[in-house]
Coordinates of C-alpha atoms in Angstrom, one line a residue:
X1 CA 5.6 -30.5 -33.1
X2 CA 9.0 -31.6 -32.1
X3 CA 10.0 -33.2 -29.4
X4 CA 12.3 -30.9 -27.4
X5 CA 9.4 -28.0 -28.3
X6 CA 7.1 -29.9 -26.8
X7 CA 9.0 -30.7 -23.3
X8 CA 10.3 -26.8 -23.6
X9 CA 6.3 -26.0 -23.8
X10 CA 5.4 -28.2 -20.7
X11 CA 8.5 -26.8 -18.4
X12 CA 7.7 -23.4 -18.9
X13 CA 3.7 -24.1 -18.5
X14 CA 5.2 -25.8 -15.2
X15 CA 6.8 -23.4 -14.0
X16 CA 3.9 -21.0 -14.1
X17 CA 4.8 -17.4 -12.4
X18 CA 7.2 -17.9 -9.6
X19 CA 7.3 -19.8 -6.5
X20 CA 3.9 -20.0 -6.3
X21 CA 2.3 -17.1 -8.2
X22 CA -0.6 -18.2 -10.2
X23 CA 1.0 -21.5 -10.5
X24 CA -2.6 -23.7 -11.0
X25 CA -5.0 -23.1 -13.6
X26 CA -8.0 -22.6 -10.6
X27 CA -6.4 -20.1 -8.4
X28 CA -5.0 -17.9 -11.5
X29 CA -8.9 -16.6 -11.5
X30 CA -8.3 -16.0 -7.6
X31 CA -5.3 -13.7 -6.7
X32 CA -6.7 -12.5 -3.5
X33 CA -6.4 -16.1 -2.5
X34 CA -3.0 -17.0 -4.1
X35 CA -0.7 -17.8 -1.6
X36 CA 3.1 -17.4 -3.7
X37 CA 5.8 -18.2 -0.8
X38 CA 5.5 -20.2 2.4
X39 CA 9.0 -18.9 5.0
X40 CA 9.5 -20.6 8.1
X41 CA 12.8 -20.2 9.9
X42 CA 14.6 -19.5 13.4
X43 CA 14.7 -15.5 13.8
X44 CA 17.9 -13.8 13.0
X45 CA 17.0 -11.1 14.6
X46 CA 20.2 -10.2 17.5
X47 CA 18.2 -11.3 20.3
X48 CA 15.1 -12.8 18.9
X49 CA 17.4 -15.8 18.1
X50 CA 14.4 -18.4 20.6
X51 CA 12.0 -17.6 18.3
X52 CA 10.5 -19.0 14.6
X53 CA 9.1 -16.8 12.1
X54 CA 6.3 -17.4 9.6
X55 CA 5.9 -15.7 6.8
X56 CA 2.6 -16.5 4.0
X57 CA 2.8 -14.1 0.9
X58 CA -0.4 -13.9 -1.1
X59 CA -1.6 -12.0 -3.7
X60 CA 1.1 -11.9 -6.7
X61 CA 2.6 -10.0 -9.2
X62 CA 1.6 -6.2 -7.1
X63 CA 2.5 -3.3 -9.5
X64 CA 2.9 -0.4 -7.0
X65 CA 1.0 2.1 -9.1
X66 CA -2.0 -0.6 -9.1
X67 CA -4.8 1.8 -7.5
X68 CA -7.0 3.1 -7.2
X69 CA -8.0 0.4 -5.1
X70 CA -4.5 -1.3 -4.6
X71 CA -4.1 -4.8 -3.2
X72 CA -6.6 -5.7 0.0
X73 CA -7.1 -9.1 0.8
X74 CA -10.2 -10.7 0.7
X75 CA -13.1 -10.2 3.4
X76 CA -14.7 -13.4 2.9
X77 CA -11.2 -15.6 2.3
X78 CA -10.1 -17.5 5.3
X79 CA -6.2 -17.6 5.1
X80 CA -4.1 -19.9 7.6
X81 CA -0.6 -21.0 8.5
X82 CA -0.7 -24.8 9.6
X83 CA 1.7 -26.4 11.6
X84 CA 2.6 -30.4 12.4
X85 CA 4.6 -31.1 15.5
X86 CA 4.4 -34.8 15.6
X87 CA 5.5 -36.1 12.6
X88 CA 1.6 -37.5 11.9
X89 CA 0.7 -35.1 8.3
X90 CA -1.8 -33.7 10.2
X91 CA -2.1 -29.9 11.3
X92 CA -1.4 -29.7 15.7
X93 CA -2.1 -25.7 15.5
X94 CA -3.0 -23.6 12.9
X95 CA -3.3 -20.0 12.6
X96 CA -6.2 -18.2 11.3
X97 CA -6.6 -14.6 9.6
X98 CA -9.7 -13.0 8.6
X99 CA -9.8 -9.5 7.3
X100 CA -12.5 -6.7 7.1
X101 CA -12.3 -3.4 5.5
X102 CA -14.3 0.0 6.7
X103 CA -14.9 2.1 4.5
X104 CA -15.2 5.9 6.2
X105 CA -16.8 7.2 3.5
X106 CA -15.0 10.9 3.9
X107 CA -16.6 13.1 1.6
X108 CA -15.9 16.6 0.3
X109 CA -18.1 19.8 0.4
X110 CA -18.7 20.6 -3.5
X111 CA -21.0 23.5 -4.2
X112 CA -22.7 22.6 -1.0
X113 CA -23.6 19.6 -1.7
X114 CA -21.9 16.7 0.6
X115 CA -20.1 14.3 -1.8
X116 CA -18.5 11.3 -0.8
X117 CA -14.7 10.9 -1.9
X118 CA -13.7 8.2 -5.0
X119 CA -10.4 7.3 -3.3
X120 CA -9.0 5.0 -0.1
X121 CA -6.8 8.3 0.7
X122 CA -8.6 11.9 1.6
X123 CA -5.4 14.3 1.4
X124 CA -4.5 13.8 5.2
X125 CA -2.0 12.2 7.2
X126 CA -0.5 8.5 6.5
X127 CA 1.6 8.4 9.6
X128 CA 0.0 5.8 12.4
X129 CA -2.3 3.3 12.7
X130 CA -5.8 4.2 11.7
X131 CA -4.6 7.9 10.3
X132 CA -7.2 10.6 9.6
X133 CA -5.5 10.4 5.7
X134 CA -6.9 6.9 4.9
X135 CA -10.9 6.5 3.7
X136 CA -10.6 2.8 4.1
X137 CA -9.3 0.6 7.6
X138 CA -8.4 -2.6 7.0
X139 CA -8.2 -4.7 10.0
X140 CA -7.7 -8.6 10.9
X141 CA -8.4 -11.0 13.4
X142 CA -6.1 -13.3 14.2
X143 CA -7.5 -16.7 15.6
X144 CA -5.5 -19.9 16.7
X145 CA -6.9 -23.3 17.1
X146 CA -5.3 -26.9 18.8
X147 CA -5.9 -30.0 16.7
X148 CA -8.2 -30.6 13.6
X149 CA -8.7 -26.3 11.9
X150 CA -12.2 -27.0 11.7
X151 CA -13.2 -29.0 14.6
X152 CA -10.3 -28.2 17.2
X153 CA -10.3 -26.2 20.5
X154 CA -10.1 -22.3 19.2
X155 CA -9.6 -18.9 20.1
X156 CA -9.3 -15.3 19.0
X157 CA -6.5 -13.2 20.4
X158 CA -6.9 -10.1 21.8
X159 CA -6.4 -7.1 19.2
X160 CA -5.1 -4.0 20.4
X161 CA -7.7 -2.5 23.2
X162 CA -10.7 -0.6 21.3
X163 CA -9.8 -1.9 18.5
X164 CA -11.9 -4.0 16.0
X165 CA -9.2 -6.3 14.7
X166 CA -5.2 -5.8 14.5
X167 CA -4.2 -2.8 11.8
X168 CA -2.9 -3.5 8.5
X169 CA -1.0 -0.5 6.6
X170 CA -2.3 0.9 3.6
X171 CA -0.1 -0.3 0.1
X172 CA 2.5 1.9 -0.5
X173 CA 0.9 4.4 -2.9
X174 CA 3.7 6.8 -3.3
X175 CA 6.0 9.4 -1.4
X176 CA 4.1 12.4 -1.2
X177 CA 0.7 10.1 0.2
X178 CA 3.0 8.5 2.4
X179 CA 6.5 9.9 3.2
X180 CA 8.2 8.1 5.7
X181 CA 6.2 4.1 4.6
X182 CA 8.9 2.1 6.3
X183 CA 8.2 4.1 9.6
X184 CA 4.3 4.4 9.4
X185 CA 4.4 0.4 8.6
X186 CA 6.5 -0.7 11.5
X187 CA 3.9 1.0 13.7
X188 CA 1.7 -2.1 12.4
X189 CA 4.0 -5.1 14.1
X190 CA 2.0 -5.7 17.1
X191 CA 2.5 -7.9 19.9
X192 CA -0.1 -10.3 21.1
X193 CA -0.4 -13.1 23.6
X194 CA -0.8 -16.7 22.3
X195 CA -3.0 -19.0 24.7
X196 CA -0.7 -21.2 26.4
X197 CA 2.3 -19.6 25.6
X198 CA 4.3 -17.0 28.2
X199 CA 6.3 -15.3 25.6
X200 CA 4.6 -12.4 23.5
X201 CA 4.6 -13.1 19.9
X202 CA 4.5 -10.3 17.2
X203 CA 2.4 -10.5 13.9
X204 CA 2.6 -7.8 11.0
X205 CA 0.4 -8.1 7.7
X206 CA 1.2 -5.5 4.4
X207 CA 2.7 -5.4 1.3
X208 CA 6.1 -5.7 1.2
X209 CA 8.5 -5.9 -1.8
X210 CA 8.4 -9.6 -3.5
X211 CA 10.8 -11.9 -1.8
X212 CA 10.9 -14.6 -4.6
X213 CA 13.7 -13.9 -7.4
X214 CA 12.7 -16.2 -10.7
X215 CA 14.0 -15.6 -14.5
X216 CA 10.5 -15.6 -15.8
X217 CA 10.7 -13.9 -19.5
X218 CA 13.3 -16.4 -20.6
X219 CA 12.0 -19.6 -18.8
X220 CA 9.0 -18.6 -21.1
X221 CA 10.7 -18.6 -23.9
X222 CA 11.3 -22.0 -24.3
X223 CA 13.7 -22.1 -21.5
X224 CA 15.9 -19.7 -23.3
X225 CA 18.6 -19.4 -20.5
X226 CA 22.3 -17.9 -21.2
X227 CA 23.6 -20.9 -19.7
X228 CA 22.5 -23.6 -17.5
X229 CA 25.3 -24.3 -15.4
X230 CA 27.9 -22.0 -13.6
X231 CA 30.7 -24.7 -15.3
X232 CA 29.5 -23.6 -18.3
X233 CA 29.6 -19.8 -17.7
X234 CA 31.3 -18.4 -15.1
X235 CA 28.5 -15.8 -14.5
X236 CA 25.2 -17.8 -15.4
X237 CA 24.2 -17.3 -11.1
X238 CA 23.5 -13.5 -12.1
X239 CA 23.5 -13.5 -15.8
X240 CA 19.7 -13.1 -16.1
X241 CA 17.0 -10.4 -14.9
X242 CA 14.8 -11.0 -11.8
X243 CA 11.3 -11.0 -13.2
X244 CA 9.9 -10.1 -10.2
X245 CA 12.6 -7.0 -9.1
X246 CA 9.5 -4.7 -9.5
X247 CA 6.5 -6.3 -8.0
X248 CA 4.9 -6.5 -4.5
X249 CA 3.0 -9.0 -2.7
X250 CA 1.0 -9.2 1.0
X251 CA 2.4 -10.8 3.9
X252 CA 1.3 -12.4 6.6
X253 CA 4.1 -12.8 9.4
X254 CA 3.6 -14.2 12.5
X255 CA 7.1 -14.8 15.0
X256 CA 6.2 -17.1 17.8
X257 CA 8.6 -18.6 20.5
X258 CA 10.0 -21.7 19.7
X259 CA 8.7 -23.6 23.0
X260 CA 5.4 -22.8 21.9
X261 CA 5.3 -24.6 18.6
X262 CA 7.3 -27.7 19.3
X263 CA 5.2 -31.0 20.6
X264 CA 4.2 -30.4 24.6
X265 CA 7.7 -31.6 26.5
X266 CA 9.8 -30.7 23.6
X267 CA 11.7 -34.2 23.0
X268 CA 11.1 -33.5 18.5
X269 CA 12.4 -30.1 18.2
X270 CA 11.2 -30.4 14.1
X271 CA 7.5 -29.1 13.1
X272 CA 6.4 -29.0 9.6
X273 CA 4.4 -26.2 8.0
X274 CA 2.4 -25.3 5.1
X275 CA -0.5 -22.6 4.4
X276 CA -4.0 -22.4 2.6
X277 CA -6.2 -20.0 1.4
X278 CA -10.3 -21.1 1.6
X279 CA -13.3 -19.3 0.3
X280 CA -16.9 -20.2 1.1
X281 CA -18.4 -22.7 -1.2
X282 CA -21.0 -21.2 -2.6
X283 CA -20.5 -17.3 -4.0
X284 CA -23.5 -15.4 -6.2
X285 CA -23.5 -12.3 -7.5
X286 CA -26.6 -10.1 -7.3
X287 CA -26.4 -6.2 -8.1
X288 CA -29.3 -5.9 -5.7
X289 CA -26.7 -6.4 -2.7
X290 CA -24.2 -3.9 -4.1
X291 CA -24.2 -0.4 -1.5
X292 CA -25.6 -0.7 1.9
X293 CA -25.6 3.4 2.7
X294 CA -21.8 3.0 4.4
X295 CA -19.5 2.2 1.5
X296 CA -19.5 -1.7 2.6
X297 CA -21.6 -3.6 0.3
X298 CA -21.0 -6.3 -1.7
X299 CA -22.0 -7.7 -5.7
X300 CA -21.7 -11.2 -3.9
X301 CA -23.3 -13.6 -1.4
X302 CA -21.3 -16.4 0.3
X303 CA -22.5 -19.0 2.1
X304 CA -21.5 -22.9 2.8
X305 CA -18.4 -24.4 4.3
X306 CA -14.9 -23.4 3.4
X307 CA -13.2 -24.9 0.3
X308 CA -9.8 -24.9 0.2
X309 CA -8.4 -23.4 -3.2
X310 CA -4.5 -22.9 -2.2
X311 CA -1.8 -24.8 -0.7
X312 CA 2.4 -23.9 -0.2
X313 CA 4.6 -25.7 2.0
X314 CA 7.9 -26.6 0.1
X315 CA 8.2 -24.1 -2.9
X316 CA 8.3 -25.0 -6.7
X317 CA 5.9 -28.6 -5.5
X318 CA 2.9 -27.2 -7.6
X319 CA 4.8 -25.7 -10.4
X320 CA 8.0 -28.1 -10.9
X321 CA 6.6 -31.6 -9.7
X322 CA 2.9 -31.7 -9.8
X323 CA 1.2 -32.7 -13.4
X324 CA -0.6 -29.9 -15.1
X325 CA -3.6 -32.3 -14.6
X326 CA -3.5 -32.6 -11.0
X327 CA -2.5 -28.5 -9.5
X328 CA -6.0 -28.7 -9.0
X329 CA -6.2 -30.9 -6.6
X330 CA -3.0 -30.1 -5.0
X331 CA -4.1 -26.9 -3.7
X332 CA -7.5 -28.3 -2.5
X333 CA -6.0 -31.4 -0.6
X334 CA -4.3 -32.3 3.1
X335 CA -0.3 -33.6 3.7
X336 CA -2.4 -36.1 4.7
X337 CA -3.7 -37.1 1.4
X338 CA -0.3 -36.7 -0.2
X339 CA 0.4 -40.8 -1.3
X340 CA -1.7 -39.9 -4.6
X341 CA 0.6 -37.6 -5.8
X342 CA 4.0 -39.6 -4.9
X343 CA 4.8 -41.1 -8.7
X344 CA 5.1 -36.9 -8.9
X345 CA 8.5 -37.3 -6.5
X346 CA 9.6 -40.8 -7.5
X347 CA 9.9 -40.6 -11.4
X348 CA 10.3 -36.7 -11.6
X349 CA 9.4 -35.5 -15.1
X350 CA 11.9 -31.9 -14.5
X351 CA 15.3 -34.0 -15.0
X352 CA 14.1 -35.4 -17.7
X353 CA 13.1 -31.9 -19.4
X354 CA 16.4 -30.7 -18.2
X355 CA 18.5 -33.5 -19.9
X356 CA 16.4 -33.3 -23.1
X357 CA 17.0 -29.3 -23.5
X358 CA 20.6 -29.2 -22.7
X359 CA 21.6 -32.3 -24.3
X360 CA 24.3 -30.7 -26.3
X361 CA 25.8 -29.5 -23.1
X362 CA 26.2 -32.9 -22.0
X363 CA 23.4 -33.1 -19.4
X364 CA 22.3 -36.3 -17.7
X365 CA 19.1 -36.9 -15.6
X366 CA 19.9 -39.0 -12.7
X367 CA 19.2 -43.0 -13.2
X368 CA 17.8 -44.0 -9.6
X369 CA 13.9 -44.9 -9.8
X370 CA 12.9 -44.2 -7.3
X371 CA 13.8 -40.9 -6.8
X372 CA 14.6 -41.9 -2.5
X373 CA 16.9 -38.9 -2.7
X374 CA 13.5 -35.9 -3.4
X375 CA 11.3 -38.5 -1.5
X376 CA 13.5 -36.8 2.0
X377 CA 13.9 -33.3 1.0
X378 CA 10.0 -33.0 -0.1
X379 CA 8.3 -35.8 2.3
X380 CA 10.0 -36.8 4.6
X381 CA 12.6 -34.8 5.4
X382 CA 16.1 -35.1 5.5
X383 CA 17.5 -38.0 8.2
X384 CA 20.0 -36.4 10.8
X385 CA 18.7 -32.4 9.6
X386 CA 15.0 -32.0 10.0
X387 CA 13.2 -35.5 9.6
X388 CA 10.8 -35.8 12.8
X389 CA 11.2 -38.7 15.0
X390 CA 8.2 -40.5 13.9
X391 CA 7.0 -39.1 10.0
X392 CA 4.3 -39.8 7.8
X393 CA 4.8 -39.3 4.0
X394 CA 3.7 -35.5 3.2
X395 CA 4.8 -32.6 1.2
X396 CA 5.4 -29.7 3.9
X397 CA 8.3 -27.4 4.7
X398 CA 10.0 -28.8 7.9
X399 CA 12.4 -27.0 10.3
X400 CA 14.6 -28.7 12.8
X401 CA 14.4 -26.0 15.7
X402 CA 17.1 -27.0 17.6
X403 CA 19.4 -25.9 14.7
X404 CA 20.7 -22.2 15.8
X405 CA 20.1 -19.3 13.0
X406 CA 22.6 -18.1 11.1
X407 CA 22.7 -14.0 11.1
X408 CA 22.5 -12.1 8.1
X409 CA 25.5 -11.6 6.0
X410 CA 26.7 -14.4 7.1
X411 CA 23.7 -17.0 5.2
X412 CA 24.6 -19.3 2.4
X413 CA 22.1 -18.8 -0.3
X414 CA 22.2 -22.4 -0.8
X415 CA 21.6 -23.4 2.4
X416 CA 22.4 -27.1 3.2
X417 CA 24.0 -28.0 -0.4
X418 CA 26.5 -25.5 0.6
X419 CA 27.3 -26.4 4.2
X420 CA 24.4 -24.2 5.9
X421 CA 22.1 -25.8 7.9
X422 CA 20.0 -23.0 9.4
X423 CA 18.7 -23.0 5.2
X424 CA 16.6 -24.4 3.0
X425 CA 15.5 -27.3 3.2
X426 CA 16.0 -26.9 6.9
X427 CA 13.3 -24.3 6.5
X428 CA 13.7 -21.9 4.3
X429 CA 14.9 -18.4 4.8
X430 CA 14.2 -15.0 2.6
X431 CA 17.4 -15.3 1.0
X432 CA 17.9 -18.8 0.3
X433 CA 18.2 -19.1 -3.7
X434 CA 15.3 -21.8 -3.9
X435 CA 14.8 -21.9 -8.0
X436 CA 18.7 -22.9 -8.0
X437 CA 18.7 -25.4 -5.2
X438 CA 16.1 -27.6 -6.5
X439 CA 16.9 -27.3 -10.0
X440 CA 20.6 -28.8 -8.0
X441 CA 18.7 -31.7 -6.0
X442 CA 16.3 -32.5 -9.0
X443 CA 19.3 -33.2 -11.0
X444 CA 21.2 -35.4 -8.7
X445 CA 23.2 -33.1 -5.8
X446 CA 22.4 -35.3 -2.6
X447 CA 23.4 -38.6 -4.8
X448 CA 27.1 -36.6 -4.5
X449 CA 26.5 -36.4 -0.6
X450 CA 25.4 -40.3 -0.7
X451 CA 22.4 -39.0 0.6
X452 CA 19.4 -41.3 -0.9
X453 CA 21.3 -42.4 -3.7
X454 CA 25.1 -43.1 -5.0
X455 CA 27.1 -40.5 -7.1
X456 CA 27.1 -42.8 -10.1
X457 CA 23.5 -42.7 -10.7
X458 CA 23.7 -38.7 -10.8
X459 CA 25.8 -38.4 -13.9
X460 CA 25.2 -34.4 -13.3
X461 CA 24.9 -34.0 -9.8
X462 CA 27.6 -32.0 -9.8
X463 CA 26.5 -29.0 -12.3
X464 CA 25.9 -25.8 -10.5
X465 CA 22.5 -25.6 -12.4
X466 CA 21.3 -22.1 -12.4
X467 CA 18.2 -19.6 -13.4
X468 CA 20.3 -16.5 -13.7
X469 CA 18.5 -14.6 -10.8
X470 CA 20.4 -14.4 -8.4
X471 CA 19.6 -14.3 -4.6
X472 CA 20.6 -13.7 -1.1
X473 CA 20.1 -12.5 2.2
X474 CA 21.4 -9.1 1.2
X475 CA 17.7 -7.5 -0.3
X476 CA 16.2 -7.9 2.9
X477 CA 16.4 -6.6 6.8
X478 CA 17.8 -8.4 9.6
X479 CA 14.8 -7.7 11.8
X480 CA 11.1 -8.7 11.8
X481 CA 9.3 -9.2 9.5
X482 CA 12.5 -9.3 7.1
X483 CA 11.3 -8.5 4.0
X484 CA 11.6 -5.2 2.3
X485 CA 9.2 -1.9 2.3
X486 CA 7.3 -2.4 -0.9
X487 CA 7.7 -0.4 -4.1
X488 CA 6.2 2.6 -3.9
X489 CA 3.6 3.7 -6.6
X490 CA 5.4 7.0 -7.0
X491 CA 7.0 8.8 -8.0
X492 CA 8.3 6.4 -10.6
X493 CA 11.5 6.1 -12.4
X494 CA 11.7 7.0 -16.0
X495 CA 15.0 5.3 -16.9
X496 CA 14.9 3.6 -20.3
X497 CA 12.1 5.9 -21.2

């Protein structure tokens, strides 16, 4: 096979499906445990500006006609946000969501006979939280712990009064099920109380429209871009489709003062974050426990400790900069743990791809070994921006929050490259354009900015290297939880048809 073939192959086997949409060979089997982005920013929001939001999406590539049963997440997954606010790779306080589904088994009377419905709607209402329309409530707890996730002081917060859990809206199935879905889902942002914390927070989980903008079709196709580089057509930033413009994914948000995340006393304003997805260890099927009289049962048992089978903190790590070998592992290990996976960030294999495809154009791969420059922005953090005061090592998304937000309109979708330090890597925001600022850094743009390395050993660091999908803040809301009301499943649009 020949050469540039073969690196084509492994870069677009790399870059899997999006941020972080199926992006290991494992958790492709798993969807309902798939986290795909990991946000973490100051709120926007006109006067929620004190205040850091978290977002975890999970479940990818959501087509909004996908019922009958549609997207739930899964009953017997623990998902979690983890954050570090001492600089030591280890999660401080962590965030736990469990969900359950009820099934209400509503039933029509046919000839007489009682006959239980085949569908998670009945024909009435969608309008509130826990409507008479819906045959299925999914609800979550919410559960936060101090110190080690497994081992530290925990405890639940309190859901609604009566209530088993917090609500989560039903997918967006279509208009006439569901007429007004941006109203009846922003019934579902509740507030809560947080122990030790005076402020109210506000959590919301659904499915929202995907966030993450990615030229898939032609990165498959042996990188088949228009054009790398901006310099080399004036258009390339939007000159491609967003593979992802009709899909919808589940969110998790969570906004949380500011003073209640940082270290006690405050002095480090950063805190680094990433999320995980674990199942129970051991997981049989036996059709003997399938139906328990209410609609509940289950094909499986579960039993055993939780394994951890999905990791996100800084996006593209697992799909861009991790071996095929080792995705595995990557989603089943700690920041902690990271020092096995540094030769990953030193000698990056993506420039390299990068030079060898677009050699005619005159591309270069930057010549510093090691790679100092992508050990900051993915381990460390940046010196003077968002690196903690003392740091250990470890892939995670860090936010400096003594940096004040930027409001919408306003946002830089390249965040710090282009002067905006609210963005990513500060963070990251909805619409920062992450695909096109790491495919910037990986080739060289901090050596430009002396930052980690000198502008001579980035022969391209100046390229405006681009996928073609284009982002920015202007898809999304400038309220929580930011991103859009999800793509309804009807009716649908027969363009092109």
């Amino acid at each position: 096979m020949p050469a540039v073939l073969t690196v084509a192959l492994s870069l677009a086997a790399s870059m899997a499906v999006a941020s972080s949409h199926r992006e290991a060979p494992f958790i492709a089997g798993m969807p309902r445990a798939d986290a795909t982005d990991f946000y973490m920013f100051r709120s926007y929001e006109p006067g929620r500006e004190k205040f850091v939001t978290l977002v975890a999406n999970y479940l990818p590539l959501q087509d909004g006609y996908g019922g009958p049963n549609y997207f739930q997440l899964d009953q017997h997954a623990l998902y979690e946000i983890h954050l570090d606010n001492n600089g030591d790779a280890k999660e401080d306080i962590t965030f736990q969501f469990r969900f359950a589904n009820a099934n209400m088994n509503d039933a029509f009377v046919v000839g007489g006979k009682k006959v239980p419905i085949p569908l998670i709607i009945n024909g009435g209402a969608i309008d509130d939280v826990n409507p008479p329309g819906l045959n299925v409530r999914e609800t979550y707890t919410v559960t936060m712990v101090r110190g080690d996730r497994r081992t530290g002081t925990r405890e639940r917060i309190a859901a609604p009064r009566g209530a088993p859990g917090f609500d989560k809206p039903v997918d967006n199935i279509g208009n006439k099920a569901i007429p007004d879905y941006a109203g009846y889902a922003g019934r579902h942002v509740h507030d809560m109380m947080l122990p030790g914390c005076a402020v109210p927070a506000r959590v919301f989980v659904g499915q929202r429209k995907d966030s993450f903008a990615v030229n898939l079709g032609e990165t498959f196709d042996l990188v088949n871009y228009k054009s790398p580089a901006v310099e080399f057509d004036p258009n390339a930033e939007s000159s491609a489709r967003d593979d992802l413009a009709d899909k919808n994914v589940t969110m998790i948000a969570l906004e949380v003062a500011a003073s209640c995340l940082v270290a006690p006393g405050g002095a480090d304003p950063v805190i680094g974050g990433w999320t995980t997805a674990s199942v129970p260890q051991a997981r049989g099927n036996s059709p003997a426990s399938a139906g328990n009289g209410n609609g509940n049962g289950s094909v499986g048992r579960e039993g055993g400790g939780w394994t951890q089978v999905s990791r996100l903190g800084m996006p593209l790590v697992n799909e861009v900069v991790i071996g095929l070998k080792d995705k595995d592992r990557f989603n089943q290990s700690r920041p902690g743990d990271d020092t096995q996976f540094l030769t990953y960030v030193t000698n990056p294999t993506l420039p390299a791809l990068v030079e060898t495809l677009f050699a005619g154009a005159g591309v270069k791969a930057p010549t510093n070994f090691p790679r100092n420059d992508l050990v900051t922005v993915f381990l460390t953090g940046v010196p003077g921006l968002n690196q903690p005061a003392k740091v250990t090592p470890s892939e995670m998304l860090r936010l400096n929050t003594a940096i004040a937000p930027v409001p919408k309109g306003s946002q830089k979708r390249l965040g710090v490259i282009d002067g905006d330090n609210a963005g990513f890597p500060n963070g990251r925001r909805p619409g920062d354009d992450v695909v096109d600022i790491e495919l910037r850094v990986a080739m060289g743009k901090l050596c430009t900015l002396n930052l980690g390395c000198a502008p001579a050993s980035a022969p391209s660091g100046a390229i405006r290297f681009t996928d073609g999908a284009f982002l920015d803040d202007s898809p999304f809301t400038a309220a929580f939880p930011y991103l859009a009301t999800p793509i309804p499943g009807s009716p649908q649009s027969v363009a092109g048809r």
